[in-house]
PDB file of C-alpha atoms in Angstrom:
ATOM      1  CA  MET A   1     -61.626 168.302-128.226  1.00 37.00           C
ATOM      2  CA  SER A   2     -59.458 169.249-131.172  1.00 36.00           C
ATOM      3  CA  LEU A   3     -59.708 167.131-134.307  1.00 39.00           C
ATOM      4  CA  PHE A   4     -55.940 166.949-134.736  1.00 37.00           C
ATOM      5  CA  LEU A   5     -53.710 166.111-131.769  1.00 42.00           C
ATOM      6  CA  PRO A   6     -49.903 165.973-131.487  1.00 40.00           C
ATOM      7  CA  ARG A   7     -48.597 162.633-132.707  1.00 40.00           C
ATOM      8  CA  ALA A   8     -47.012 160.084-130.403  1.00 42.00           C
ATOM      9  CA  GLY A   9     -43.615 160.988-129.064  1.00 43.00           C
ATOM     10  CA  SER A  10     -44.309 164.688-128.486  1.00 41.00           C
ATOM     11  CA  THR A  11     -43.231 166.020-125.113  1.00 41.00           C
ATOM     12  CA  THR A  12     -45.735 167.769-122.908  1.00 43.00           C
ATOM     13  CA  THR A  13     -46.071 168.349-119.211  1.00 45.00           C
ATOM     14  CA  GLY A  14     -46.889 165.086-117.489  1.00 51.00           C
ATOM     15  CA  GLU A  15     -45.842 162.971-120.472  1.00 55.00           C
ATOM     16  CA  PRO A  16     -45.741 159.276-119.404  1.00 59.00           C
ATOM     17  CA  ASP A  17     -42.523 157.280-119.464  1.00 74.00           C
ATOM     18  CA  GLN A  18     -41.354 156.100-122.877  1.00 85.00           C
ATOM     19  CA  PRO A  19     -42.626 152.543-123.489  1.00 90.00           C
ATOM     20  CA  THR A  20     -39.976 149.855-123.938  1.00 94.00           C
ATOM     21  CA  TRP A  21     -42.010 147.669-126.306  1.00 95.00           C
ATOM     22  CA  GLY A  22     -41.143 147.688-129.987  1.00 94.00           C
ATOM     23  CA  ILE A  23     -41.169 145.795-133.283  1.00 95.00           C
ATOM     24  CA  PRO A  24     -40.063 142.437-131.799  1.00 95.00           C
ATOM     25  CA  ASP A  25     -43.013 142.584-129.392  1.00 96.00           C
ATOM     26  CA  ALA A  26     -45.414 143.316-132.251  1.00 96.00           C
ATOM     27  CA  LEU A  27     -44.085 140.505-134.452  1.00 96.00           C
ATOM     28  CA  LEU A  28     -43.873 137.997-131.623  1.00 96.00           C
ATOM     29  CA  GLY A  29     -47.340 139.097-130.530  1.00 96.00           C
ATOM     30  CA  TYR A  30     -48.712 138.223-133.952  1.00 96.00           C
ATOM     31  CA  VAL A  31     -47.027 134.809-133.972  1.00 96.00           C
ATOM     32  CA  VAL A  32     -48.382 134.044-130.498  1.00 96.00           C
ATOM     33  CA  SER A  33     -51.867 135.245-131.487  1.00 96.00           C
ATOM     34  CA  TYR A  34     -51.876 133.191-134.680  1.00 95.00           C
ATOM     35  CA  CYS A  35     -50.667 130.012-132.989  1.00 96.00           C
ATOM     36  CA  PHE A  36     -53.178 130.422-130.184  1.00 96.00           C
ATOM     37  CA  ALA A  37     -55.964 130.994-132.703  1.00 95.00           C
ATOM     38  CA  VAL A  38     -55.069 127.880-134.729  1.00 95.00           C
ATOM     39  CA  ILE A  39     -54.989 125.660-131.655  1.00 96.00           C
ATOM     40  CA  ALA A  40     -58.027 127.145-129.893  1.00 96.00           C
ATOM     41  CA  GLY A  41     -60.030 127.359-133.106  1.00 95.00           C
ATOM     42  CA  GLY A  42     -59.255 123.739-133.891  1.00 94.00           C
ATOM     43  CA  VAL A  43     -60.382 122.661-130.425  1.00 96.00           C
ATOM     44  CA  ILE A  44     -63.642 124.583-130.802  1.00 95.00           C
ATOM     45  CA  LEU A  45     -64.370 123.015-134.186  1.00 94.00           C
ATOM     46  CA  SER A  46     -63.548 119.572-132.785  1.00 94.00           C
ATOM     47  CA  ILE A  47     -66.022 120.095-129.960  1.00 94.00           C
ATOM     48  CA  GLY A  48     -68.657 120.985-132.519  1.00 91.00           C
ATOM     49  CA  GLY A  49     -67.759 118.008-134.689  1.00 92.00           C
ATOM     50  CA  TRP A  50     -66.521 120.157-137.583  1.00 90.00           C
ATOM     51  CA  ALA A  51     -62.774 119.519-137.403  1.00 86.00           C
ATOM     52  CA  ASP A  52     -62.773 117.466-140.614  1.00 86.00           C
ATOM     53  CA  ASP A  53     -64.961 119.878-142.579  1.00 86.00           C
ATOM     54  CA  PRO A  54     -64.412 123.385-141.160  1.00 86.00           C
ATOM     55  CA  LYS A  55     -65.694 125.071-144.318  1.00 86.00           C
ATOM     56  CA  ASP A  56     -69.054 123.371-143.820  1.00 88.00           C
ATOM     57  CA  ALA A  57     -69.393 124.475-140.190  1.00 90.00           C
ATOM     58  CA  PRO A  58     -72.501 126.555-139.411  1.00 91.00           C
ATOM     59  CA  LEU A  59     -72.133 130.284-138.783  1.00 89.00           C
ATOM     60  CA  GLY A  60     -72.169 129.958-134.989  1.00 90.00           C
ATOM     61  CA  TRP A  61     -69.314 127.452-134.909  1.00 92.00           C
ATOM     62  CA  THR A  62     -67.373 129.358-137.570  1.00 92.00           C
ATOM     63  CA  MET A  63     -67.620 132.568-135.539  1.00 91.00           C
ATOM     64  CA  ALA A  64     -66.756 130.750-132.320  1.00 93.00           C
ATOM     65  CA  ALA A  65     -63.650 129.279-133.941  1.00 93.00           C
ATOM     66  CA  SER A  66     -62.629 132.743-135.171  1.00 92.00           C
ATOM     67  CA  ILE A  67     -62.961 134.454-131.792  1.00 94.00           C
ATOM     68  CA  PRO A  68     -59.550 133.270-130.443  1.00 96.00           C
ATOM     69  CA  ILE A  69     -57.548 135.407-132.892  1.00 95.00           C
ATOM     70  CA  TRP A  70     -59.388 138.573-131.866  1.00 95.00           C
ATOM     71  CA  VAL A  71     -59.169 137.702-128.191  1.00 96.00           C
ATOM     72  CA  ALA A  72     -55.440 137.147-128.677  1.00 97.00           C
ATOM     73  CA  PHE A  73     -54.985 140.489-130.468  1.00 97.00           C
ATOM     74  CA  VAL A  74     -56.627 142.323-127.577  1.00 97.00           C
ATOM     75  CA  GLY A  75     -54.832 140.253-124.949  1.00 97.00           C
ATOM     76  CA  VAL A  76     -51.387 140.654-126.513  1.00 97.00           C
ATOM     77  CA  SER A  77     -51.850 144.400-126.988  1.00 97.00           C
ATOM     78  CA  TRP A  78     -53.016 144.824-123.411  1.00 96.00           C
ATOM     79  CA  PHE A  79     -50.214 142.650-122.000  1.00 97.00           C
ATOM     80  CA  VAL A  80     -47.437 144.399-123.927  1.00 96.00           C
ATOM     81  CA  ALA A  81     -48.677 147.873-123.041  1.00 95.00           C
ATOM     82  CA  ARG A  82     -49.269 146.880-119.422  1.00 95.00           C
ATOM     83  CA  THR A  83     -45.886 145.237-118.824  1.00 95.00           C
ATOM     84  CA  LYS A  84     -43.641 147.403-121.032  1.00 95.00           C
ATOM     85  CA  GLY A  85     -45.513 150.675-121.251  1.00 94.00           C
ATOM     86  CA  ASN A  86     -48.210 152.835-119.732  1.00 94.00           C
ATOM     87  CA  GLY A  87     -51.308 150.854-120.763  1.00 94.00           C
ATOM     88  CA  VAL A  88     -53.285 150.704-124.003  1.00 93.00           C
ATOM     89  CA  VAL A  89     -55.013 154.049-123.494  1.00 94.00           C
ATOM     90  CA  ARG A  90     -51.798 156.074-123.290  1.00 94.00           C
ATOM     91  CA  ASP A  91     -49.500 153.949-125.434  1.00 94.00           C
ATOM     92  CA  PHE A  92     -51.919 153.413-128.317  1.00 94.00           C
ATOM     93  CA  HIS A  93     -53.840 156.696-127.956  1.00 93.00           C
ATOM     94  CA  LEU A  94     -57.131 154.947-127.307  1.00 92.00           C
ATOM     95  CA  ALA A  95     -59.118 158.187-127.189  1.00 92.00           C
ATOM     96  CA  PHE A  96     -62.448 159.324-128.615  1.00 92.00           C
ATOM     97  CA  ALA A  97     -63.933 162.568-129.909  1.00 94.00           C
ATOM     98  CA  PRO A  98     -67.494 162.967-131.277  1.00 95.00           C
ATOM     99  CA  VAL A  99     -66.157 163.797-134.729  1.00 96.00           C
ATOM    100  CA  ASP A 100     -64.536 160.348-134.908  1.00 96.00           C
ATOM    101  CA  ILE A 101     -67.888 158.733-135.737  1.00 97.00           C
ATOM    102  CA  PRO A 102     -68.752 160.627-138.955  1.00 97.00           C
ATOM    103  CA  LEU A 103     -65.074 160.901-139.897  1.00 97.00           C
ATOM    104  CA  GLY A 104     -64.599 157.157-139.575  1.00 97.00           C
ATOM    105  CA  ILE A 105     -67.842 156.223-141.306  1.00 97.00           C
ATOM    106  CA  VAL A 106     -67.151 158.408-144.343  1.00 97.00           C
ATOM    107  CA  ALA A 107     -63.560 157.194-144.620  1.00 97.00           C
ATOM    108  CA  GLY A 108     -64.559 153.534-144.253  1.00 97.00           C
ATOM    109  CA  VAL A 109     -67.348 153.646-146.837  1.00 96.00           C
ATOM    110  CA  LEU A 110     -65.208 155.533-149.359  1.00 96.00           C
ATOM    111  CA  ALA A 111     -62.338 153.107-148.800  1.00 96.00           C
ATOM    112  CA  GLN A 112     -64.626 150.139-149.468  1.00 94.00           C
ATOM    113  CA  PHE A 113     -66.559 151.375-152.491  1.00 93.00           C
ATOM    114  CA  VAL A 114     -64.089 153.766-154.136  1.00 95.00           C
ATOM    115  CA  LEU A 115     -60.510 152.949-153.150  1.00 95.00           C
ATOM    116  CA  VAL A 116     -60.815 149.162-153.053  1.00 93.00           C
ATOM    117  CA  ASN A 117     -62.691 149.056-156.364  1.00 91.00           C
ATOM    118  CA  ALA A 118     -60.135 151.345-158.018  1.00 94.00           C
ATOM    119  CA  ILE A 119     -57.245 149.160-156.872  1.00 94.00           C
ATOM    120  CA  SER A 120     -59.006 145.858-157.550  1.00 91.00           C
ATOM    121  CA  TRP A 121     -60.033 146.607-161.141  1.00 90.00           C
ATOM    122  CA  PRO A 122     -56.541 146.429-162.715  1.00 92.00           C
ATOM    123  CA  ILE A 123     -55.663 143.439-160.522  1.00 89.00           C
ATOM    124  CA  LEU A 124     -58.684 141.553-161.804  1.00 88.00           C
ATOM    125  CA  GLN A 125     -57.899 142.508-165.392  1.00 87.00           C
ATOM    126  CA  LEU A 126     -54.300 141.308-165.156  1.00 86.00           C
ATOM    127  CA  SER A 127     -55.068 138.137-163.216  1.00 84.00           C
ATOM    128  CA  GLY A 128     -58.103 137.061-165.222  1.00 85.00           C
ATOM    129  CA  LYS A 129     -60.110 136.832-162.032  1.00 85.00           C
ATOM    130  CA  THR A 130     -63.593 138.224-161.436  1.00 82.00           C
ATOM    131  CA  ALA A 131     -65.212 140.353-158.767  1.00 81.00           C
ATOM    132  CA  GLU A 132     -66.838 137.165-157.498  1.00 82.00           C
ATOM    133  CA  ASP A 133     -63.387 135.659-156.925  1.00 79.00           C
ATOM    134  CA  LEU A 134     -62.365 138.743-154.980  1.00 79.00           C
ATOM    135  CA  ALA A 135     -65.454 138.621-152.779  1.00 81.00           C
ATOM    136  CA  LYS A 136     -65.468 134.833-152.309  1.00 82.00           C
ATOM    137  CA  PRO A 137     -64.062 134.677-148.736  1.00 82.00           C
ATOM    138  CA  ALA A 138     -66.651 137.163-147.479  1.00 83.00           C
ATOM    139  CA  GLN A 139     -69.389 135.631-149.606  1.00 83.00           C
ATOM    140  CA  ASP A 140     -68.711 132.147-148.224  1.00 84.00           C
ATOM    141  CA  LEU A 141     -69.188 133.524-144.721  1.00 84.00           C
ATOM    142  CA  ALA A 142     -72.333 135.446-145.642  1.00 85.00           C
ATOM    143  CA  ASP A 143     -73.802 132.296-147.193  1.00 86.00           C
ATOM    144  CA  LYS A 144     -73.782 130.712-143.729  1.00 87.00           C
ATOM    145  CA  VAL A 145     -76.152 133.374-142.391  1.00 89.00           C
ATOM    146  CA  HIS A 146     -79.711 132.190-141.832  1.00 87.00           C
ATOM    147  CA  GLY A 147     -82.456 134.211-140.181  1.00 87.00           C
ATOM    148  CA  ALA A 148     -82.409 137.462-138.246  1.00 90.00           C
ATOM    149  CA  SER A 149     -80.322 136.064-135.392  1.00 90.00           C
ATOM    150  CA  GLY A 150     -77.652 134.867-137.797  1.00 89.00           C
ATOM    151  CA  ALA A 151     -77.576 138.239-139.536  1.00 90.00           C
ATOM    152  CA  LEU A 152     -77.229 140.092-136.226  1.00 92.00           C
ATOM    153  CA  LEU A 153     -74.411 137.784-135.127  1.00 91.00           C
ATOM    154  CA  PHE A 154     -72.628 138.249-138.442  1.00 90.00           C
ATOM    155  CA  LEU A 155     -72.966 142.052-138.348  1.00 93.00           C
ATOM    156  CA  PHE A 156     -71.930 142.267-134.699  1.00 94.00           C
ATOM    157  CA  VAL A 157     -68.775 140.242-135.230  1.00 93.00           C
ATOM    158  CA  VAL A 158     -67.593 141.970-138.426  1.00 93.00           C
ATOM    159  CA  GLY A 159     -68.803 145.418-137.378  1.00 94.00           C
ATOM    160  CA  VAL A 160     -67.820 145.538-133.708  1.00 95.00           C
ATOM    161  CA  ILE A 161     -65.505 142.741-132.547  1.00 95.00           C
ATOM    162  CA  VAL A 162     -63.193 142.618-135.561  1.00 95.00           C
ATOM    163  CA  PRO A 163     -62.603 146.403-135.863  1.00 96.00           C
ATOM    164  CA  ILE A 164     -61.872 146.854-132.171  1.00 96.00           C
ATOM    165  CA  ALA A 165     -59.494 143.894-131.925  1.00 96.00           C
ATOM    166  CA  GLU A 166     -57.662 144.447-135.217  1.00 96.00           C
ATOM    167  CA  GLU A 167     -57.281 148.192-134.789  1.00 97.00           C
ATOM    168  CA  LEU A 168     -55.966 147.813-131.259  1.00 97.00           C
ATOM    169  CA  PHE A 169     -53.339 145.404-132.567  1.00 97.00           C
ATOM    170  CA  PHE A 170     -52.476 146.720-136.055  1.00 97.00           C
ATOM    171  CA  ARG A 171     -52.921 150.484-135.662  1.00 96.00           C
ATOM    172  CA  GLY A 172     -52.190 150.344-131.945  1.00 95.00           C
ATOM    173  CA  LEU A 173     -49.270 148.023-131.239  1.00 96.00           C
ATOM    174  CA  VAL A 174     -47.918 147.377-134.758  1.00 97.00           C
ATOM    175  CA  TYR A 175     -48.150 150.928-136.124  1.00 96.00           C
ATOM    176  CA  ARG A 176     -46.768 152.503-132.938  1.00 95.00           C
ATOM    177  CA  ALA A 177     -43.916 149.968-132.835  1.00 95.00           C
ATOM    178  CA  PHE A 178     -42.867 150.854-136.393  1.00 95.00           C
ATOM    179  CA  GLU A 179     -43.314 154.548-135.616  1.00 93.00           C
ATOM    180  CA  LYS A 180     -40.882 154.278-132.711  1.00 90.00           C
ATOM    181  CA  ARG A 181     -38.252 152.789-135.016  1.00 89.00           C
ATOM    182  CA  TRP A 182     -38.773 154.766-138.235  1.00 88.00           C
ATOM    183  CA  ASP A 183     -40.555 157.828-139.594  1.00 86.00           C
ATOM    184  CA  ARG A 184     -44.354 157.835-139.149  1.00 91.00           C
ATOM    185  CA  TRP A 185     -44.889 157.577-142.928  1.00 94.00           C
ATOM    186  CA  TRP A 186     -42.732 154.461-143.078  1.00 94.00           C
ATOM    187  CA  ALA A 187     -44.668 153.187-140.091  1.00 95.00           C
ATOM    188  CA  LEU A 188     -47.903 153.767-141.998  1.00 96.00           C
ATOM    189  CA  LEU A 189     -46.615 151.932-145.086  1.00 96.00           C
ATOM    190  CA  LEU A 190     -45.104 148.975-143.242  1.00 96.00           C
ATOM    191  CA  SER A 191     -47.982 148.450-140.817  1.00 96.00           C
ATOM    192  CA  SER A 192     -50.464 148.610-143.718  1.00 96.00           C
ATOM    193  CA  ALA A 193     -48.463 146.028-145.690  1.00 96.00           C
ATOM    194  CA  PHE A 194     -48.295 143.811-142.618  1.00 96.00           C
ATOM    195  CA  PHE A 195     -52.068 144.159-142.198  1.00 95.00           C
ATOM    196  CA  GLY A 196     -52.628 143.063-145.800  1.00 94.00           C
ATOM    197  CA  LEU A 197     -50.198 140.146-145.603  1.00 93.00           C
ATOM    198  CA  THR A 198     -51.670 138.679-142.433  1.00 92.00           C
ATOM    199  CA  HIS A 199     -55.045 138.100-144.106  1.00 87.00           C
ATOM    200  CA  PHE A 200     -53.378 135.442-146.324  1.00 83.00           C
ATOM    201  CA  GLN A 201     -55.431 136.404-149.373  1.00 84.00           C
ATOM    202  CA  LEU A 202     -53.125 137.140-152.324  1.00 84.00           C
ATOM    203  CA  LEU A 203     -55.847 138.596-154.526  1.00 84.00           C
ATOM    204  CA  GLN A 204     -56.904 140.977-151.769  1.00 88.00           C
ATOM    205  CA  PHE A 205     -53.445 141.957-150.536  1.00 92.00           C
ATOM    206  CA  LEU A 206     -53.240 145.380-152.198  1.00 93.00           C
ATOM    207  CA  PRO A 207     -56.881 146.348-151.502  1.00 93.00           C
ATOM    208  CA  LEU A 208     -56.489 145.344-147.846  1.00 94.00           C
ATOM    209  CA  MET A 209     -53.166 147.161-147.621  1.00 95.00           C
ATOM    210  CA  ALA A 210     -54.843 150.283-149.005  1.00 96.00           C
ATOM    211  CA  ALA A 211     -57.678 149.973-146.497  1.00 96.00           C
ATOM    212  CA  GLY A 212     -55.115 149.574-143.719  1.00 96.00           C
ATOM    213  CA  ALA A 213     -53.392 152.721-144.962  1.00 97.00           C
ATOM    214  CA  VAL A 214     -56.668 154.640-144.692  1.00 97.00           C
ATOM    215  CA  PHE A 215     -57.180 153.443-141.126  1.00 97.00           C
ATOM    216  CA  GLY A 216     -53.580 154.242-140.274  1.00 97.00           C
ATOM    217  CA  PHE A 217     -53.760 157.698-141.830  1.00 97.00           C
ATOM    218  CA  LEU A 218     -56.684 158.541-139.575  1.00 97.00           C
ATOM    219  CA  VAL A 219     -54.581 157.582-136.570  1.00 96.00           C
ATOM    220  CA  LEU A 220     -51.607 159.529-137.898  1.00 94.00           C
ATOM    221  CA  ARG A 221     -53.626 162.707-138.506  1.00 94.00           C
ATOM    222  CA  THR A 222     -55.902 162.706-135.453  1.00 95.00           C
ATOM    223  CA  GLY A 223     -53.610 161.112-132.892  1.00 93.00           C
ATOM    224  CA  ARG A 224     -56.467 158.835-131.802  1.00 95.00           C
ATOM    225  CA  LEU A 225     -57.291 155.191-132.404  1.00 96.00           C
ATOM    226  CA  ALA A 226     -61.084 155.613-132.363  1.00 96.00           C
ATOM    227  CA  PRO A 227     -61.431 157.046-135.921  1.00 97.00           C
ATOM    228  CA  ALA A 228     -59.698 153.956-137.328  1.00 97.00           C
ATOM    229  CA  MET A 229     -62.052 151.692-135.377  1.00 97.00           C
ATOM    230  CA  PHE A 230     -65.118 153.450-136.766  1.00 97.00           C
ATOM    231  CA  ALA A 231     -63.640 153.444-140.287  1.00 97.00           C
ATOM    232  CA  HIS A 232     -62.843 149.731-140.061  1.00 97.00           C
ATOM    233  CA  SER A 233     -66.371 149.061-138.810  1.00 97.00           C
ATOM    234  CA  ALA A 234     -67.941 151.030-141.660  1.00 97.00           C
ATOM    235  CA  PHE A 235     -65.620 149.319-144.142  1.00 96.00           C
ATOM    236  CA  ASN A 236     -66.684 145.851-142.980  1.00 95.00           C
ATOM    237  CA  LEU A 237     -70.368 146.607-142.474  1.00 95.00           C
ATOM    238  CA  SER A 238     -70.819 148.226-145.886  1.00 93.00           C
ATOM    239  CA  THR A 239     -69.728 144.995-147.549  1.00 90.00           C
ATOM    240  CA  ALA A 240     -71.572 142.769-145.075  1.00 91.00           C
ATOM    241  CA  VAL A 241     -74.876 144.562-145.652  1.00 90.00           C
ATOM    242  CA  VAL A 242     -74.488 144.310-149.430  1.00 88.00           C
ATOM    243  CA  LEU A 243     -73.667 140.599-149.213  1.00 86.00           C
ATOM    244  CA  LEU A 244     -76.627 139.880-146.945  1.00 87.00           C
ATOM    245  CA  TRP A 245     -78.943 141.929-149.116  1.00 84.00           C
ATOM    246  CA  THR A 246     -77.940 140.125-152.306  1.00 78.00           C
ATOM    247  CA  THR A 247     -77.634 136.594-150.876  1.00 66.00           C
TER     248      THR A 247
END
């Protein structure tokens, strides 16, 4: 299979019908996902007895309460593509080639240790913050890990579940929706900014936007969603391993 495929919207023999979903579906899909996650996550924490102190919840309950947002991302993407398009495989180019694994891993690791650090350094200098402040959200989660089972759960969630769900939504539905409305480069910029904003971490906005741009560029250049999933996985796991190793 060729490394670079025609981008979405090209016409070939047997091309599926043009999907009718667009930016409103992507934005509404995020709102629905977020609201569902808040409600479902709150119910899960209440069942575990951690509703009043969610930050103190053990890793298992914290992960369980986080699952609804990723389930919602997958569900919304599937529903929109199924009811207004040709399914997630065709609409979001959910395809795989063997080269996607090394391509994604290299891109994800470089994005984490080179690009993010380069962007974060001036931000930290101007804001008076430290690298510890930047890493605090991830560090707080890593501090909940205890034992081999906890480490495996942590790595599985951040390295498998999160990349699949977020890439299907952000580089699948969101990026393709912007691409249908504007030029693909504008789609890359806007979807990356949206990705950074939805993490609700001001200090990490630009680094996360840059990471989203890397994932989106892989989709733009290869025509497949798989490279972004592998890059996102490598991006998350590289930090997770370092945090676990140093905790």
